[in-house]
Short mmCIF file of N, CA and C in Angstrom, two decimals:
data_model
loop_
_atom_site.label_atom_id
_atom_site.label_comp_id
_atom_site.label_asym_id
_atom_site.label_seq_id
_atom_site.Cartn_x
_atom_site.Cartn_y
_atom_site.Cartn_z
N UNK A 1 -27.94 18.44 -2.70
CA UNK A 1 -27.01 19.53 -3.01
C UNK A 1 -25.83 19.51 -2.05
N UNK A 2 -26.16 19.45 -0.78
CA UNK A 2 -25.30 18.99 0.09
C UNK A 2 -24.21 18.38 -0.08
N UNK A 3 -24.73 17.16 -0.66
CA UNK A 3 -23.95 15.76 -0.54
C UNK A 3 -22.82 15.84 -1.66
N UNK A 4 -23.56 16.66 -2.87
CA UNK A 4 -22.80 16.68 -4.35
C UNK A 4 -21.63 17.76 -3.92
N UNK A 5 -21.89 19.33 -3.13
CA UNK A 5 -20.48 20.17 -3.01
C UNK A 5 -19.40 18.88 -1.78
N UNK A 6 -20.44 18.42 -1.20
CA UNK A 6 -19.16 18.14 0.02
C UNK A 6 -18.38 16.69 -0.74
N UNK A 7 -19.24 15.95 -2.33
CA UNK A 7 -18.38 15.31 -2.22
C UNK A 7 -17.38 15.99 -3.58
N UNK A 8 -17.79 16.71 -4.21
CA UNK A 8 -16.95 17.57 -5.12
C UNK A 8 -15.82 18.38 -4.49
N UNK A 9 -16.08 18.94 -2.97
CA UNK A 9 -14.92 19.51 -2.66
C UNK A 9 -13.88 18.42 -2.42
N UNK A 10 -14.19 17.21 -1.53
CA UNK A 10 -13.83 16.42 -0.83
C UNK A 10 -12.52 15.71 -2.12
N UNK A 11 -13.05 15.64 -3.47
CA UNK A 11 -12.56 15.14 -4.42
C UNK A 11 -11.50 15.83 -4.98
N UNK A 12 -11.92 17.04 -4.82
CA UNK A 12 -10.38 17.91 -5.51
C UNK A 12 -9.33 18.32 -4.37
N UNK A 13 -9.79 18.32 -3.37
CA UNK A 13 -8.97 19.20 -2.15
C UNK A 13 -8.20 17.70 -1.45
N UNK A 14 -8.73 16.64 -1.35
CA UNK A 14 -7.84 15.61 -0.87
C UNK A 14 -7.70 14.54 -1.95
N UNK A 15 -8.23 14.39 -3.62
CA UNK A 15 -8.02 13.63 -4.07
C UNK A 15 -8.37 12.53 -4.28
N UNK A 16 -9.43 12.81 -3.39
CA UNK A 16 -9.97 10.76 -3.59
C UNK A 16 -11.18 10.75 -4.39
N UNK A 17 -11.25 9.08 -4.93
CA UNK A 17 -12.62 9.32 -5.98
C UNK A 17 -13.67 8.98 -5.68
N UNK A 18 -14.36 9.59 -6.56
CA UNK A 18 -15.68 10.01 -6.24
C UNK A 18 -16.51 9.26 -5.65
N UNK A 19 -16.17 7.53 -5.64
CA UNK A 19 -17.14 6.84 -4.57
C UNK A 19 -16.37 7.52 -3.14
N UNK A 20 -15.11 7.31 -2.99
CA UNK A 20 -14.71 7.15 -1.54
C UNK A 20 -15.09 9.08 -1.21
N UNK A 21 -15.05 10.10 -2.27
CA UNK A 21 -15.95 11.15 -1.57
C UNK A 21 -17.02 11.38 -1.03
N UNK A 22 -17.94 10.62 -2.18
CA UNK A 22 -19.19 10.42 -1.62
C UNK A 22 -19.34 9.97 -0.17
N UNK A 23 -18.98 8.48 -0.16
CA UNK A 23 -18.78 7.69 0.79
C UNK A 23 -18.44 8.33 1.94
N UNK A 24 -17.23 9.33 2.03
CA UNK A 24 -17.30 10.27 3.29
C UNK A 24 -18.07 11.16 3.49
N UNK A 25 -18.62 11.74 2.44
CA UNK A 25 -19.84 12.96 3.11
C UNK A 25 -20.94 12.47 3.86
N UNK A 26 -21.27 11.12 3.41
CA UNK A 26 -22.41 10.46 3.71
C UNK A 26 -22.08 9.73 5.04
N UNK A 27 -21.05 9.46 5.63
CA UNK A 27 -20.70 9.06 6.52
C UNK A 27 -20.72 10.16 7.52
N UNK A 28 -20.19 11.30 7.14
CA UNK A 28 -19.75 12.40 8.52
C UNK A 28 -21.09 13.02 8.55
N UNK A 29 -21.85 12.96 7.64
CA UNK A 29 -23.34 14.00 7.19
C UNK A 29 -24.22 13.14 8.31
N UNK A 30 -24.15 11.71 8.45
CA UNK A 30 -24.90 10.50 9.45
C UNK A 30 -24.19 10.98 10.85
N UNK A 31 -24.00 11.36 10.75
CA UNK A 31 -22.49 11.21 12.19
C UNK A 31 -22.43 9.84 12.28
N UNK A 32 -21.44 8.91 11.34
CA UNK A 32 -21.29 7.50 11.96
C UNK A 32 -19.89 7.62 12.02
N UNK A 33 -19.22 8.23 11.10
CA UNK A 33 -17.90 8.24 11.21
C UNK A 33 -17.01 7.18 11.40
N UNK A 34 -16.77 6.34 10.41
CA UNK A 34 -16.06 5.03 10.58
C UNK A 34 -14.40 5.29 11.30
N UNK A 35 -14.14 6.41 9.96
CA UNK A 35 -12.42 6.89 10.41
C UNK A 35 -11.82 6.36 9.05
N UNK A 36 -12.31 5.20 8.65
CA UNK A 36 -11.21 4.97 7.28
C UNK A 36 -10.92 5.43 6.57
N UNK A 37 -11.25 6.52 6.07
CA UNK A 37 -10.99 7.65 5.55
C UNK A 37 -10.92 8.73 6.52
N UNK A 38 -10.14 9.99 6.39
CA UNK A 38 -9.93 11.19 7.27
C UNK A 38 -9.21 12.32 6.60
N UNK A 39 -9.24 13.32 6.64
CA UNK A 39 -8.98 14.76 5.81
C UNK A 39 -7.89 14.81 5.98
N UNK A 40 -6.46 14.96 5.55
CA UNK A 40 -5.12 15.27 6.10
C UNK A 40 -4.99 16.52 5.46
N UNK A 41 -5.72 17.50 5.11
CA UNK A 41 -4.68 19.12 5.12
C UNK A 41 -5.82 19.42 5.77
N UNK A 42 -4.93 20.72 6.71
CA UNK A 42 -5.58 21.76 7.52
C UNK A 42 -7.19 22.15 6.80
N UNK A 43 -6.99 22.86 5.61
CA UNK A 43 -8.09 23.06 4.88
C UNK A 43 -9.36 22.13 4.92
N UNK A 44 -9.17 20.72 4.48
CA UNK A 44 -10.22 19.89 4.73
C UNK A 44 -10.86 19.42 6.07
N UNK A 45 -9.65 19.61 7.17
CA UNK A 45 -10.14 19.53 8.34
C UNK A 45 -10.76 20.74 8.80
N UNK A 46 -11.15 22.09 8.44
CA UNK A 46 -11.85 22.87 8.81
C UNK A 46 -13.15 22.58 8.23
N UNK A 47 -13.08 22.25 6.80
CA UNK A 47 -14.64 22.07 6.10
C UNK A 47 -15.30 21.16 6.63
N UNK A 48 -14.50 19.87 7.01
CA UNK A 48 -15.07 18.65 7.97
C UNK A 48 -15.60 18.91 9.54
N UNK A 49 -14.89 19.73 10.01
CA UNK A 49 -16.06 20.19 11.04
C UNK A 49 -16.79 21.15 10.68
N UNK A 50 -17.27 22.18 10.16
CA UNK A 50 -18.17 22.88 9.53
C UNK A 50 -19.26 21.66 9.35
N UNK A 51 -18.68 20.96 8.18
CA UNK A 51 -19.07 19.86 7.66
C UNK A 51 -19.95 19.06 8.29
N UNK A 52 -19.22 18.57 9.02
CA UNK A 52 -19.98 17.90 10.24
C UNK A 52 -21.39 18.16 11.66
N UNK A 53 -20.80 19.62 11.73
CA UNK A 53 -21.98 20.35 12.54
C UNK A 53 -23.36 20.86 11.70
N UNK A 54 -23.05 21.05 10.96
CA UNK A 54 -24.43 21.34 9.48
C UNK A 54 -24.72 19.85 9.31
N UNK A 55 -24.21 18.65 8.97
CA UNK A 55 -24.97 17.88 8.97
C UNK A 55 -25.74 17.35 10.05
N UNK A 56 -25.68 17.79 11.58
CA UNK A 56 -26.60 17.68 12.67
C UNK A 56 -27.57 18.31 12.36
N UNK A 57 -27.50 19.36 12.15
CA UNK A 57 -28.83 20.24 12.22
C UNK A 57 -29.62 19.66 10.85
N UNK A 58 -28.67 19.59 10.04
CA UNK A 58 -29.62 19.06 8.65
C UNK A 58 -30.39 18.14 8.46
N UNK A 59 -30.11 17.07 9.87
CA UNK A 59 -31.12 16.65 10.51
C UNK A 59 -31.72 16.47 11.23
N UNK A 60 -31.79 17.05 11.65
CA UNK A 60 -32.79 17.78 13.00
C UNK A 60 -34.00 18.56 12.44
N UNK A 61 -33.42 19.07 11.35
CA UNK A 61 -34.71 19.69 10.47
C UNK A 61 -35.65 18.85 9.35
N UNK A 62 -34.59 17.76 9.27
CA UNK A 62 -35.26 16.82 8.38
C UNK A 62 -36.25 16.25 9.60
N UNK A 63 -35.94 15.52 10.88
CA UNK A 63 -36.59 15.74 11.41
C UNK A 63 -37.80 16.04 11.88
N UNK A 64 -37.63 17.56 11.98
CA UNK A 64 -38.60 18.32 12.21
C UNK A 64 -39.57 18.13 11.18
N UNK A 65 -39.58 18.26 9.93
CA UNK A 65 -40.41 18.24 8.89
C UNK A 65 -41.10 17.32 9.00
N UNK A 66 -40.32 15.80 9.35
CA UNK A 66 -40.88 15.08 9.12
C UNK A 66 -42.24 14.70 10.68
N UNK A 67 -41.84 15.38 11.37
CA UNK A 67 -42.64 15.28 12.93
C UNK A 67 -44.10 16.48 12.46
N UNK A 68 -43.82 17.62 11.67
CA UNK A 68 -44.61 18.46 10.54
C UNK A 68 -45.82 17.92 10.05
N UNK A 69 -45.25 17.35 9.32
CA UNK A 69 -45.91 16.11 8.23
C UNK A 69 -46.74 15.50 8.72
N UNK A 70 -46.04 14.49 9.74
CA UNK A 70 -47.00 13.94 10.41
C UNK A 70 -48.15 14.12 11.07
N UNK A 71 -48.16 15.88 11.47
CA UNK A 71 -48.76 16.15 12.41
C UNK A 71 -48.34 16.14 13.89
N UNK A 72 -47.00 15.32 14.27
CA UNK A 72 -46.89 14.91 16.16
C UNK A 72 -46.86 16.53 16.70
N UNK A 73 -47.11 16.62 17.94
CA UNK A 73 -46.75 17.76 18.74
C UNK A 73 -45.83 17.28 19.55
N UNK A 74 -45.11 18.39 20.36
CA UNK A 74 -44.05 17.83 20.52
C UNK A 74 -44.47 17.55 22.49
N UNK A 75 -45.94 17.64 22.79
CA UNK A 75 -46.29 17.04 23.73
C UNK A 75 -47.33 15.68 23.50
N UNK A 76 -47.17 15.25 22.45
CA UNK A 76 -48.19 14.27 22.07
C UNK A 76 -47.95 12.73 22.65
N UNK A 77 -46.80 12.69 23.07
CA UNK A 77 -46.09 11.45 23.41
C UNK A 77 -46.64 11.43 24.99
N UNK A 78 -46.08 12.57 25.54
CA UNK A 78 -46.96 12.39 27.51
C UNK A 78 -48.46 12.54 27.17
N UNK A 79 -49.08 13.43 26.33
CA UNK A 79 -50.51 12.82 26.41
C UNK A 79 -51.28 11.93 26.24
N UNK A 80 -50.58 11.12 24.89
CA UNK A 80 -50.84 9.73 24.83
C UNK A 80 -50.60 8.68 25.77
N UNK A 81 -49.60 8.70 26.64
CA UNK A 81 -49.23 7.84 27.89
C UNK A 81 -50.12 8.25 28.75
N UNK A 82 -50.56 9.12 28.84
CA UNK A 82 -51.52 9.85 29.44
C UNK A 82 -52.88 8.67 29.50
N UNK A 83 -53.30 9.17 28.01
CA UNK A 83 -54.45 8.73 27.87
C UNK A 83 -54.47 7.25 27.75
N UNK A 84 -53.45 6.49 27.72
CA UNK A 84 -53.47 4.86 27.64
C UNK A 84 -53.86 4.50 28.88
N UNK A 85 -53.43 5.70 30.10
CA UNK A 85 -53.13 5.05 31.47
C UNK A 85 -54.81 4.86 32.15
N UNK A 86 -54.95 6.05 31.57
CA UNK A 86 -56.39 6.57 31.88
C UNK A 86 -57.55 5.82 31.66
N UNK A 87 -57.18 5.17 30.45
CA UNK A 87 -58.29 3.94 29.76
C UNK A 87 -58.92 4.83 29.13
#
């Protein structure tokens, strides 16, 4: 849902098509940020950082779910070093 408004806005508000929208949501949503593409009106450069800070957390929670899922705790890593050391 994400990916479809940011690349639907991305498409009408600066014009570009729909691969190269996509292509940027999915880029700034990663934080890889190539640059070859970039927002030139004020407007899109506000949604792009919005933009950009929601896609951190969006994964951070993906993330999380996925650390959930698994089961890890989020001390499971020193106890296991723990217990390797220990024999």
């Amino acid at each position: 849902i994400v990916i479809g408004i940011g690349a639907v806005l991305y498409h009408w508000l600066e014009g570009w098509g729909w691969l190269d929208s996509f292509y940027f949501v999915v880029i700034t949503l990663t934080t890889i940020g190539y640059g070859d593409l970039h927002p030139t009106t004020p407007v899109t450069k506000i949604i792009t950082i919005f933009y950009g800070l929601n896609g951190i957390i969006l994964l951070l929670m993906l993330f999380d779910v996925i650390r959930t899922l698994r089961g890890w705790e989020l001390g499971d890593t020193a106890k296991d070093a723990k217990d390797q050391v220990d024999g």
